[in-house]
Structure formats: C-alpha cells, structure tokens
Coordinates of C-alpha atoms in Angstrom, one line a residue:
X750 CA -14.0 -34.4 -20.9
X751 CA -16.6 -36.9 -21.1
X752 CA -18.6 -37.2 -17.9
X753 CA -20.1 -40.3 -15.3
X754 CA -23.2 -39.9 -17.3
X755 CA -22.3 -40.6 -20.4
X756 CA -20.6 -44.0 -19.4
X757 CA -22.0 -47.4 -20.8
X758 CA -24.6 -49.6 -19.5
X759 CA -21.8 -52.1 -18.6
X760 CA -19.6 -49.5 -17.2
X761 CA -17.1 -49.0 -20.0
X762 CA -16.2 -45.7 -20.5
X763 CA -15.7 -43.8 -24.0
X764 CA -12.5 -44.3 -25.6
X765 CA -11.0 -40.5 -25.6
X766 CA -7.7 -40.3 -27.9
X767 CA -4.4 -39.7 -26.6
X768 CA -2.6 -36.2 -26.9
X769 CA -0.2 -36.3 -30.2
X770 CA 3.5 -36.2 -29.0
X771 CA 4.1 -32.6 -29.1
X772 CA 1.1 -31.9 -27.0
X773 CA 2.0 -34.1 -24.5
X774 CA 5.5 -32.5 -24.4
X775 CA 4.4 -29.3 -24.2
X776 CA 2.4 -29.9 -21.3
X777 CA 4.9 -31.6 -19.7
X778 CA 7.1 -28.8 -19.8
X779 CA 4.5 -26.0 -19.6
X780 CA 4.7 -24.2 -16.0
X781 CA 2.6 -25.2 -13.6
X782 CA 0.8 -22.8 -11.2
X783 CA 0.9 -24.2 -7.9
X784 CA -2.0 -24.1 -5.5
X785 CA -1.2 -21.5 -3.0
X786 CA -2.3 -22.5 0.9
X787 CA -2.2 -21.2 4.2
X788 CA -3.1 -17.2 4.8
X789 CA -0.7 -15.8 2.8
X790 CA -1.8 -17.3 -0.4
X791 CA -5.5 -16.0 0.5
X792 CA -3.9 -12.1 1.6
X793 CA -2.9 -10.7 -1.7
X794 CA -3.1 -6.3 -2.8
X795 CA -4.6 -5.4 0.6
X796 CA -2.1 -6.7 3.0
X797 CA 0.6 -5.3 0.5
X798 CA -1.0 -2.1 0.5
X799 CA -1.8 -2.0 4.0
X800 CA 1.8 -3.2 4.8
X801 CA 3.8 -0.4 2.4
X802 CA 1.6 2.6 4.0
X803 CA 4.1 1.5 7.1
X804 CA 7.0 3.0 4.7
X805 CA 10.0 5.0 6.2
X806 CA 8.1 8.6 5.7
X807 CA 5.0 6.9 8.1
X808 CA 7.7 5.6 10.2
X809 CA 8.7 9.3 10.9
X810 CA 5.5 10.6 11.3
X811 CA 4.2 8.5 14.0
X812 CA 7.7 8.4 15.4
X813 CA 7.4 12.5 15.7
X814 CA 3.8 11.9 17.2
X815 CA 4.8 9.4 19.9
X816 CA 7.9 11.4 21.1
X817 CA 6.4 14.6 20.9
X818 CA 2.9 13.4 22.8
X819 CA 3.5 10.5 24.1
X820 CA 0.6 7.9 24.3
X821 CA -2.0 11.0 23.3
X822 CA -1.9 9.9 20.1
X823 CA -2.6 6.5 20.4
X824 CA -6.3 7.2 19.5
X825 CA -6.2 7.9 15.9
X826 CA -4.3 4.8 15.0
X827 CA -7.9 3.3 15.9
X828 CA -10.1 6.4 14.8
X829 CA -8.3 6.1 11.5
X830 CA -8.4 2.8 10.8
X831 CA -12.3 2.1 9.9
X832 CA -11.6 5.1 7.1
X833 CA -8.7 3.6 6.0
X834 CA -10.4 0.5 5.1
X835 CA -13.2 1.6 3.8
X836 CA -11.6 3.2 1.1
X837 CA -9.0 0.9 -0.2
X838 CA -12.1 -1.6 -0.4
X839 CA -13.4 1.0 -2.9
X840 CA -10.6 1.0 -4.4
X841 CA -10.0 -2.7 -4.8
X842 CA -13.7 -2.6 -5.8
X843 CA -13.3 -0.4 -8.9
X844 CA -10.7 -2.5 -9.8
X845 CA -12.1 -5.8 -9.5
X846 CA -15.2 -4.6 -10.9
X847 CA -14.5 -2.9 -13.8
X848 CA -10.9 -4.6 -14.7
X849 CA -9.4 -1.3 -14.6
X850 CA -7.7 0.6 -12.5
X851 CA -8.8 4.5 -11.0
X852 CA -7.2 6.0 -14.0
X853 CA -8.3 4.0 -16.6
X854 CA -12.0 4.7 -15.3
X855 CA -11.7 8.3 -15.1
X856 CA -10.0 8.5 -18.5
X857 CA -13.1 6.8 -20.0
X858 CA -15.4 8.4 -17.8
X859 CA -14.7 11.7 -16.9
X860 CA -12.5 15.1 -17.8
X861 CA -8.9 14.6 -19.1
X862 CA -8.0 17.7 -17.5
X863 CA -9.3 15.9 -14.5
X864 CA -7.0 13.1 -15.2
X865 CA -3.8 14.8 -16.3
X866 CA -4.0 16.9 -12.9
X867 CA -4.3 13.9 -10.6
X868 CA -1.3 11.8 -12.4
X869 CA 1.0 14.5 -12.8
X870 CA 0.2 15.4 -8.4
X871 CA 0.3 12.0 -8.2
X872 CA 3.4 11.3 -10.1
X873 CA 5.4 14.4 -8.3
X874 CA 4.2 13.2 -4.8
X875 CA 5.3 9.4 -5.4
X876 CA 8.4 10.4 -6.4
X877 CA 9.6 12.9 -3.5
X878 CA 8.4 10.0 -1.2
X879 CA 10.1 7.5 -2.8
X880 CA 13.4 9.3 -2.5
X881 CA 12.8 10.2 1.5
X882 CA 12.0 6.9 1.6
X883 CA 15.4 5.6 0.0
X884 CA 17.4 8.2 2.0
X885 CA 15.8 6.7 5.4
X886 CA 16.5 3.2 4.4
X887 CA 20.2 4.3 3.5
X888 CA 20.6 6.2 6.8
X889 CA 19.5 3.2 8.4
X890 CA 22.0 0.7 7.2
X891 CA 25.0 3.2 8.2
X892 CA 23.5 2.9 11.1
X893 CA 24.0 -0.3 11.9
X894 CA 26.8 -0.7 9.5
X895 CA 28.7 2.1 9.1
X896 CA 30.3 3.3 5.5
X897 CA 28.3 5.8 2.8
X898 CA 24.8 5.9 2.9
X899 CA 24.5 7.5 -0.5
X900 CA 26.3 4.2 -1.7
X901 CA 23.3 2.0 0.1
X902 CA 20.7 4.7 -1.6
X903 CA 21.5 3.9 -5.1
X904 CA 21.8 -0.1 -4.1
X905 CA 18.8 -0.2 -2.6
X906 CA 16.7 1.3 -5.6
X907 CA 19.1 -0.6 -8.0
X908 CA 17.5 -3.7 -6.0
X909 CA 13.9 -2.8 -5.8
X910 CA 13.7 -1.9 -9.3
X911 CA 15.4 -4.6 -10.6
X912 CA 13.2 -7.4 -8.9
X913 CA 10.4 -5.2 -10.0
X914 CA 11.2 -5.4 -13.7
X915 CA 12.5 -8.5 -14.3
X916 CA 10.6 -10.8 -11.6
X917 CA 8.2 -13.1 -12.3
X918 CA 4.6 -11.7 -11.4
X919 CA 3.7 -14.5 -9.0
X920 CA 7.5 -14.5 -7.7
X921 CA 7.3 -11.3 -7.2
X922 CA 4.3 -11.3 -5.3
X923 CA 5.2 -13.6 -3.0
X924 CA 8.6 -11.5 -2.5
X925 CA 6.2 -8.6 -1.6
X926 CA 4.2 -10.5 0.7
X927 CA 6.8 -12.1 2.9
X928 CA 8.7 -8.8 2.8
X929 CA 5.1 -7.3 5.0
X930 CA 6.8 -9.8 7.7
X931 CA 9.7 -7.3 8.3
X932 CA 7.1 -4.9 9.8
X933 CA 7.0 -7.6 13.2
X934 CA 9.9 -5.4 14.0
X935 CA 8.1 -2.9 15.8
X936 CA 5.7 -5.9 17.2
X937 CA 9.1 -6.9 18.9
X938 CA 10.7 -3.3 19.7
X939 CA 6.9 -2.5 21.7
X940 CA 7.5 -6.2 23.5
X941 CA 11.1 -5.0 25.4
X942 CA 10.6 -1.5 26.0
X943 CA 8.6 -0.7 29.7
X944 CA 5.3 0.2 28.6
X945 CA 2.4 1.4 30.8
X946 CA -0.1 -0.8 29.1
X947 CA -3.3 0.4 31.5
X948 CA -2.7 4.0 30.2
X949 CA -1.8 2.6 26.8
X950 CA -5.6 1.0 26.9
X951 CA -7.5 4.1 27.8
X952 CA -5.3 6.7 25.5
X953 CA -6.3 4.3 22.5
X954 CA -10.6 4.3 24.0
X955 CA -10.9 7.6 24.8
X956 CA -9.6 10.5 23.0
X957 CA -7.8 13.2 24.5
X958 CA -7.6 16.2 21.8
X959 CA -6.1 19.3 22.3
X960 CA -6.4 22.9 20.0
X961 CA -2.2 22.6 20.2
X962 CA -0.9 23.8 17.0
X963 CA 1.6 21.3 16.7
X964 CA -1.1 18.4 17.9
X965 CA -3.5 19.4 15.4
X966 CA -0.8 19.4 12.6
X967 CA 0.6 16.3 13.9
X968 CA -3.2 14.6 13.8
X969 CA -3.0 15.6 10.0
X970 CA 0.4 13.9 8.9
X971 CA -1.1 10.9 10.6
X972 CA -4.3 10.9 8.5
X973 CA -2.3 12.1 5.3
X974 CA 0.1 8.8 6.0
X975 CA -2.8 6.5 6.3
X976 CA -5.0 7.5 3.6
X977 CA -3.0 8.4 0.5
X978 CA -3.6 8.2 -3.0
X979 CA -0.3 6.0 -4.0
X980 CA -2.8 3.1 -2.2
X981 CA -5.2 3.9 -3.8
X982 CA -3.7 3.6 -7.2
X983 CA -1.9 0.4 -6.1
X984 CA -4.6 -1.7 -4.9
X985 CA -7.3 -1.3 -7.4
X986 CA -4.6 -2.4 -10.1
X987 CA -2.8 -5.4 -7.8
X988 CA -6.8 -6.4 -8.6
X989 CA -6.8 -5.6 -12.2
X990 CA -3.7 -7.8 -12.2
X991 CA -4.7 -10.7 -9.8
X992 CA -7.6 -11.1 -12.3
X993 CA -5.9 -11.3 -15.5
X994 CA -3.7 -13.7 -13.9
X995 CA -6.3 -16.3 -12.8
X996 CA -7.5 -18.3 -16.3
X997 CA -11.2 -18.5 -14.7
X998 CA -11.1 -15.4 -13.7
X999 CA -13.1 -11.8 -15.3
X1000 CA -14.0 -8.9 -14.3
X1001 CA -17.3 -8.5 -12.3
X1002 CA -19.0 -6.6 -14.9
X1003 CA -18.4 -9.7 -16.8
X1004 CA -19.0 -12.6 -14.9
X1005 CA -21.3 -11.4 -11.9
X1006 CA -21.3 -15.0 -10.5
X1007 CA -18.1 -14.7 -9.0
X1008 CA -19.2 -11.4 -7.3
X1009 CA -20.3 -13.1 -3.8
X1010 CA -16.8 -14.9 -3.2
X1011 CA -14.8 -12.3 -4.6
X1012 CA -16.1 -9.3 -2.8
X1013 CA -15.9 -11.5 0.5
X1014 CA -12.3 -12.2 -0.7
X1015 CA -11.4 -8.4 -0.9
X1016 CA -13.3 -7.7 2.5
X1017 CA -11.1 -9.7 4.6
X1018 CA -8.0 -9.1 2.5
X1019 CA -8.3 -5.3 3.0
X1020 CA -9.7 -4.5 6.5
X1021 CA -6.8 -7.4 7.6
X1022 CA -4.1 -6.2 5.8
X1023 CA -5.3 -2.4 7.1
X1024 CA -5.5 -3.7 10.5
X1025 CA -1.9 -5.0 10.5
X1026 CA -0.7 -1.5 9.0
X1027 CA -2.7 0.7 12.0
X1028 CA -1.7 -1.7 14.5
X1029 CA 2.3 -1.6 13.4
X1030 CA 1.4 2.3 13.3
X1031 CA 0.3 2.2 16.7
X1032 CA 3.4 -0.1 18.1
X1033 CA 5.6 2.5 16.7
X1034 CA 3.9 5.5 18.8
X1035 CA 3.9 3.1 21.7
X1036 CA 7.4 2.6 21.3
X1037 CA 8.9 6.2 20.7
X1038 CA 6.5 7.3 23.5
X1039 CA 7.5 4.9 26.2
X1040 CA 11.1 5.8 25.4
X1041 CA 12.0 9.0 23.7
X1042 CA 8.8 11.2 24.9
X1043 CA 9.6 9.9 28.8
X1044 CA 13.1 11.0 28.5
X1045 CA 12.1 13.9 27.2
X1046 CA 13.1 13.5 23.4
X1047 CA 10.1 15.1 22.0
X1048 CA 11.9 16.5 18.3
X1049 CA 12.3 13.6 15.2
X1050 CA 12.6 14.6 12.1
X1051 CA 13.3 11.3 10.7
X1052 CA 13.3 7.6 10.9
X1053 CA 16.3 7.5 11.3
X1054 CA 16.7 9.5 13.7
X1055 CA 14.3 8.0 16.0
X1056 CA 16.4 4.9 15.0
X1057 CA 19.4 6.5 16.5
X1058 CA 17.5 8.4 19.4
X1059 CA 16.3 4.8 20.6
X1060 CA 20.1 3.2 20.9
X1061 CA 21.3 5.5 24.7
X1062 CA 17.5 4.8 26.1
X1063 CA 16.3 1.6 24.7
X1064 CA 19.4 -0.2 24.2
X1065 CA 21.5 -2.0 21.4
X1066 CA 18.9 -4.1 20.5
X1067 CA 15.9 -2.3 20.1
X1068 CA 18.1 0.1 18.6
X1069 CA 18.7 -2.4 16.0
X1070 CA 15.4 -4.4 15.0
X1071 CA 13.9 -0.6 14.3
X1072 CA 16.5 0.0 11.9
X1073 CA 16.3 -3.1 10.8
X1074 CA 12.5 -2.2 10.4
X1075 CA 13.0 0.7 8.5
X1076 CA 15.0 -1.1 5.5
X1077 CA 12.4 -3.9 5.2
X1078 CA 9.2 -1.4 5.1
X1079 CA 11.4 0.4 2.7
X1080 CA 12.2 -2.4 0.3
X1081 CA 8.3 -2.7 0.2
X1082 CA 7.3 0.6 -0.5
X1083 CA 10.0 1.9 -2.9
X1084 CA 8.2 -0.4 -5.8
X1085 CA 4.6 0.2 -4.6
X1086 CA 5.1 4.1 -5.2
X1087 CA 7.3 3.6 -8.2
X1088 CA 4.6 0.3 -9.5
X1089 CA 1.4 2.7 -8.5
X1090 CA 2.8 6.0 -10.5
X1091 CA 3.8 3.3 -13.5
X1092 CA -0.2 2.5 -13.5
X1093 CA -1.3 5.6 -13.1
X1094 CA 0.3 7.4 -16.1
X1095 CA 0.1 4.1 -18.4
X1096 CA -3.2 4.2 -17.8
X1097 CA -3.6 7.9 -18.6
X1098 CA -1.7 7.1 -21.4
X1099 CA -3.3 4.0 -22.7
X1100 CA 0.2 2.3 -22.7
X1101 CA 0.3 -1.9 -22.1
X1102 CA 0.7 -1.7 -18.4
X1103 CA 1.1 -4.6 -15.6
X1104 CA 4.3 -6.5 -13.6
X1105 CA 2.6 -9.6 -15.1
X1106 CA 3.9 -8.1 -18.7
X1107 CA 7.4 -8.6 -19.8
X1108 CA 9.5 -6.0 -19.8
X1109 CA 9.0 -5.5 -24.2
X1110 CA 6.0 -5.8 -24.1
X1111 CA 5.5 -2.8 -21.4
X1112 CA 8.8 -0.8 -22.1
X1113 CA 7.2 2.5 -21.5
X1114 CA 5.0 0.9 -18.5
X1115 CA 8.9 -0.1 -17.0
X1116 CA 10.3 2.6 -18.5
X1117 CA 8.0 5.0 -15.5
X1118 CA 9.5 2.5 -13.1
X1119 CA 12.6 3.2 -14.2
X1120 CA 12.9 6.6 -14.0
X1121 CA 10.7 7.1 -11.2
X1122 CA 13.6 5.3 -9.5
X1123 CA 16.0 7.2 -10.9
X1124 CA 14.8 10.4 -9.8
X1125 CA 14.4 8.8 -6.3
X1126 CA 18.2 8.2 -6.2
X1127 CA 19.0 12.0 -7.5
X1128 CA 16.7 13.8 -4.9
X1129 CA 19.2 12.2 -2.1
X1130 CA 22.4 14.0 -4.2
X1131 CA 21.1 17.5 -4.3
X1132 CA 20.9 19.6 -1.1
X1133 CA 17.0 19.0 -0.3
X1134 CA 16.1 18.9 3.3
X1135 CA 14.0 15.5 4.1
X1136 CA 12.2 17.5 6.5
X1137 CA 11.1 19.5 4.1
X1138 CA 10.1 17.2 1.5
X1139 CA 7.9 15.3 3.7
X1140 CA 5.9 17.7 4.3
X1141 CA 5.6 18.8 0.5
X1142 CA 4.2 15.1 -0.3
X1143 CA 1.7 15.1 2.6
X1144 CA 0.7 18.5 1.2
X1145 CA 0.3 17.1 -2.1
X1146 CA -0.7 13.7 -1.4
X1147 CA -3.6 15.8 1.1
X1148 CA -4.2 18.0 -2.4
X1149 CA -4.5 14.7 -4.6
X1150 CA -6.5 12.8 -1.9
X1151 CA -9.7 14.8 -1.6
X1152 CA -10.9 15.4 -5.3
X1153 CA -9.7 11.8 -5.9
X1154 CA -11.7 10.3 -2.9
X1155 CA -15.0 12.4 -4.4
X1156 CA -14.2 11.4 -8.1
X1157 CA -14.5 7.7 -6.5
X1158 CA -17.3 7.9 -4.7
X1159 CA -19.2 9.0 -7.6
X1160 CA -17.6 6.4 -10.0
X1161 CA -18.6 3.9 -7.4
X1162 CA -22.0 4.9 -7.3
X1163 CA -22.5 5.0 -11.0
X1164 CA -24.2 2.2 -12.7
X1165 CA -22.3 3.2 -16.1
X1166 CA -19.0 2.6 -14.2
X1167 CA -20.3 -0.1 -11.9
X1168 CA -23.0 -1.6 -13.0
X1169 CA -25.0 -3.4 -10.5
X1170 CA -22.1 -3.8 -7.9
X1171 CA -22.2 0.1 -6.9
X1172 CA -21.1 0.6 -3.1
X1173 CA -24.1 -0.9 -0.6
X1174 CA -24.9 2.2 2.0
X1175 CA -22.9 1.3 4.6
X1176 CA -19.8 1.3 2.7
X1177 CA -21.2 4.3 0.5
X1178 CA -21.2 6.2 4.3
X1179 CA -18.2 5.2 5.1
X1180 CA -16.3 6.0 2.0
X1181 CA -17.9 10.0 2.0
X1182 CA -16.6 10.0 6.1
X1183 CA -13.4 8.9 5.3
X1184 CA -13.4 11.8 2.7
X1185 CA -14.4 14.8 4.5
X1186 CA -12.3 13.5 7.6
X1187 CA -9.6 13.9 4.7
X1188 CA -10.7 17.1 3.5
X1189 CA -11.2 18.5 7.0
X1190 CA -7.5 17.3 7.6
X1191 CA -6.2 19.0 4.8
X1192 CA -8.4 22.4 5.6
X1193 CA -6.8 22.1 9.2
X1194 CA -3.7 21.6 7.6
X1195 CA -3.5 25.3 5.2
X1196 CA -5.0 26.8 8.2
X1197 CA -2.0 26.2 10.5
X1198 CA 0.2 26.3 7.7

C-alpha cells in the first residue's frame, strides 16, 4: 500500500487498481477475526491453566485440608503460590520461545527413553484424574438433581469432548475462558458462611506447621494439586497455539522483537490467572473449615462429599453454588487433561497436533482425546475406589513432576533450546525452589507412605 510520502506534489495520490471480482468476493466472505477487548481478551493459557488446576480432585484435597485442620492450612495456599507461578511462566516460556511444546523439545533435545517415560506417566496420570474428575461432577449433579450419576458421567465427557473436537479454536477458547467464571462459586460460598476473618489473616501470615502425619501428608496433596505436570504440558502448547493463530505472530527464536511485549504478556497472564486458582483454593479451605472442621466434620474423601456435608451446616444454598462449582471446574478441566495428554503424546509422536486443526487433519491428535475420554467414562463403571485413585495420580503426577521440573530447568537454561531468551536469575531461582519444594514433597510423601 502506497504511503503519505509517495503522494504528488499537488496532493494526488497514486491510482492503485481495484481487486478483480472474485477477490473482492472472497474477502467479503472471508471470516473476520474480531479484535478482542476488555481483560479477558488479554488473559488467554495462564488463566485457563490456573483456573482448571481448581478441578474436582483439587476441590477434594483442599476440602479434606480445611475440614480436617481448619484454617491451619491456610498458609500454603500463599507459600505455594509464588512456585506455582514461577513455573508455568517456564512453561509458557519454552513454548512461546521455541514454538514447541515440553515434549516436542525434549524429543529433539534429549533421551527418548526420557521422553517415552514422562508421556506414558503422564498419560496414565491424566487419565485416572480425568475420570475422578467426571465421577465428582456426576455425583454432583445427583446431588442437586437427583436420577443416575453414571448417566451424567458419560454426558458430561460426551460434552466436553465434543466441544473439544469440533469447536472452533477461538470459540472454543473463549468457551474455556468464561467457563474460569464458574470458579466465583466458592468466592460466594466463603461470603455467607460465618468466618473469623482476624484468625483467617494471621493463619495465612504466619505458618503454623506441625510433624502430624496426616498434616504433613495433607501439605503434600496440596502442593501435588498445585504444581502438576498436566499444566505444565497445557500451557506451553495453549502458547504454541496462540502463536500460530496470530498471522504476525513467530516464535521468539524467530522474531526476537516481539520478545519485550510478549514475555510481559505471559507475566501478567500467568501469575494472574495463578493468583485466581490459589485464591479460589484458599476460599475453599476457608469454607470447609469455618463449617465442617467447627462442627467437627474433619473426614472428606471427595467433592462431593464435602458438597453434601455442607447442605445440614451451611444451608441449601451454599450447599448448592458448591455443587454447582464442582460441575463448572469440571467442565474445564476434563478437556485440559484430555487436550494436554493429546499434546504430549502427538508431540512424542511427531503427529499434526493442535485444537486450531480440524479434526482430518489431526485424527490421531483427536483420536488421544477421544479415547482419553473414553477411558475416563469406563474407570467410573469398574469397582475403583475414588479415594484411592486420587492418591495414585498425586503419586504419579509427584513421580512425573520432579525429573520434568529439572529436565525444564535445564532446557530453559540452554542456549541450543533457548537461545538468547534463557530464564533471567530471578526466575532461574525460583523455578529450581519450586522444584526441590516438589521433590521434598514427594520424598515426604514415600516416607509417610
């Protein structure tokens, strides 16, 4: 297009032809990406991520640690929260970076025996989640509805996996982002239950730790909730595909002048988006301690059974929005585990991967979805205890988690993998805390086994 400069003397500009016919009509009819505004066009893979680490299994496990300790927990939602962030920005990093996700850099970069242990753990652990996380949202809705939850089970991962597969990317998106808006549940459960909000203030300052066995093990299924691999995967491809989307936009290694406003961009996208998770985290120990742990109620196994254990204490209502909670965190983390297991072994695999794709042109990519989802469904017809396979995925997702977390800090600090945008020292620090606080967690965790 011509410019202002090259205009005539007498302020005629060039003559440009018009579009032939079928241009013009294709244009016309060509979709047209509109310009998103306000903050949740700006929040993209880290309030996703952040937002679907509040999934039914979490739900449970800071359920159990508000009812069973009351508001002496309410410290590690904040200890936890600067590792958290720290390494989903690494991971969003590697992604944005690079243009590929974790395991399409250590498939070019490191062991395949490496690789093919971390999928397949990965894989396994996604999967038993993702059907605890289905039977929870299924208990839920008989809850508050009555009939057969293992009816709501196989419609509510006929649902998620559909809109996975067959939505638009940027539809689909957006129907993950505005589902992150179901988590104000528990904002609104914490706001009508009597809460001693002094004591709150000072349990959540000053930590209060005890050598309890079932405190100590408790302190690790937090951490294991928080910081699992499933985000890991998740985030640093949402980035991959975020990228690929944008016509302008490359990959860092490529275009290095979009490093300052990007990086800025995943900053506040990730330590907001893991601010909202912790802080829904923390509302939900508020809750269950203000009501269950005072009335002495110290034993959930489940969401929803903290569901139903709030209903004779906390009334109808309260009763009902956390139910309510659990099916809308649910509908949000069924695909992420299902989506980040689909990356991680189509990466491994070298198969076309992305939701952006259309379903033939990613069948095997969908095809992971698919039966990921399907396996889901079957775990909640064969006589497993949920209990049980909870504690099997944070024993798996704590055996994935720290050779992962090391793998990436060295990727990250490679200038083969990185180039010039390795991790600046602060982050660097906080990324290798994060990950022996993890492997210190998962060492506590065998030794109270």
């Amino acid at each position: 297009m011509a410019s202002r400069d090259s205009e005539s003397s007498e302020g005629v500009k060039p003559h440009v032809a018009p579009l032939p016919l079928a241009a013009r009509i294709a244009l016309h009819w060509a979709p047209r990406r509109r310009r998103g505004r306000g903050i949740m066009a700006f929040l993209g893979p880290g309030l996703i991520t952040g937002a679907s680490d509040d999934d039914p299994s979490g739900i449970a496990t800071y359920s159990q640690a508000g009812a069973q300790f009351g508001y002496g927990m309410a410290w590690v939602m904040l200890f936890s929260y600067p590792l958290m962030a720290a390494i989903q920005e690494i991971s969003a990093r590697i992604g944005r970076v690079t243009g590929h996700g974790i395991a399409g850099n250590i498939r070019a970069h490191y062991s395949p025996t490496l690789l093919r242990a971390i999928v397949l753990l990965l894989l396994t652990a996604n999967i038993l989640n993702l059907g605890a996380d289905l039977g929870a949202m299924g208990e839920a809705l008989k809850l508050i509805i009555g009939g057969p939850a293992k009816f709501y089970v196989v419609a509510f991962a006929v649902g998620c996996a559909w809109l996975e597969i067959v939505s638009r990317y940027e539809d689909y998106v957006a129907i993950l982002k505005w589902t992150t808006l179901s988590l104000f549940a528990y904002a609104a459960t914490v706001l009508v239950v009597n809460v001693p909000w002094a004591e709150v203030a000072y349990r959540i300052v000053v930590p209060s730790f005890s050598w309890d066995k079932g405190y100590i093990v408790a302190i690790v299924a937090v951490l294991g909730t928080t910081i699992s691999p499933y985000l890991f995967f998740w985030q640093a491809s949402q980035e991959v595909e975020d990228q690929r989307e944008k016509p302008s936009a490359e990959p860092l290694l490529v275009a290095p002048e979009q490093a300052p406003r990007e990086i800025h961009r995943i900053q506040l996208d990730t330590y907001a988006g893991m601010g909202f998770s912790n802080l829904i985290g923390l509302f939900i120990v508020i809750t269950t301690a203000a009501t269950l742990h005072v009335h002495g109620v110290t034993n959930i196994e489940t969401s929803a059974q903290a569901a139903e254990a709030l209903r004779p204490i906390a009334g109808e209502l309260t009763f009902a929005v956390f139910a309510l909670g659990i099916i809308g965190t649910g509908m949000l983390a069924v695909p992420v585990l299902a989506g980040s297991a689909a990356y991680a072994v189509g990466e491994a695999l070298g198969w076309p991967i992305g939701l952006a794709r259309r379903p033939l042109e990613a069948k095997a990519f969908y095809g992971t979805v698919a039966v990921a989802t399907l396996i889901g469904i079957g775990i909640n017809f064969i006589d497993i205890d949920p209990i049980k396979a909870l504690f099997w995925c944070a024993v798996l997702n704590g055996v994935i988690a720290v050779p992962l977390m090391v793998v990436m800090m060295i990727m990250t600090m490679n200038r083969k993998v990185m180039g010039q945008f390795t991790l600046p020292r602060p982050l660097w620090f906080m990324g290798w805390l994060s990950t022996l606080a993890m492997a210190a967690s998962v060492a506590i965790m065998f030794a109270t086994w």
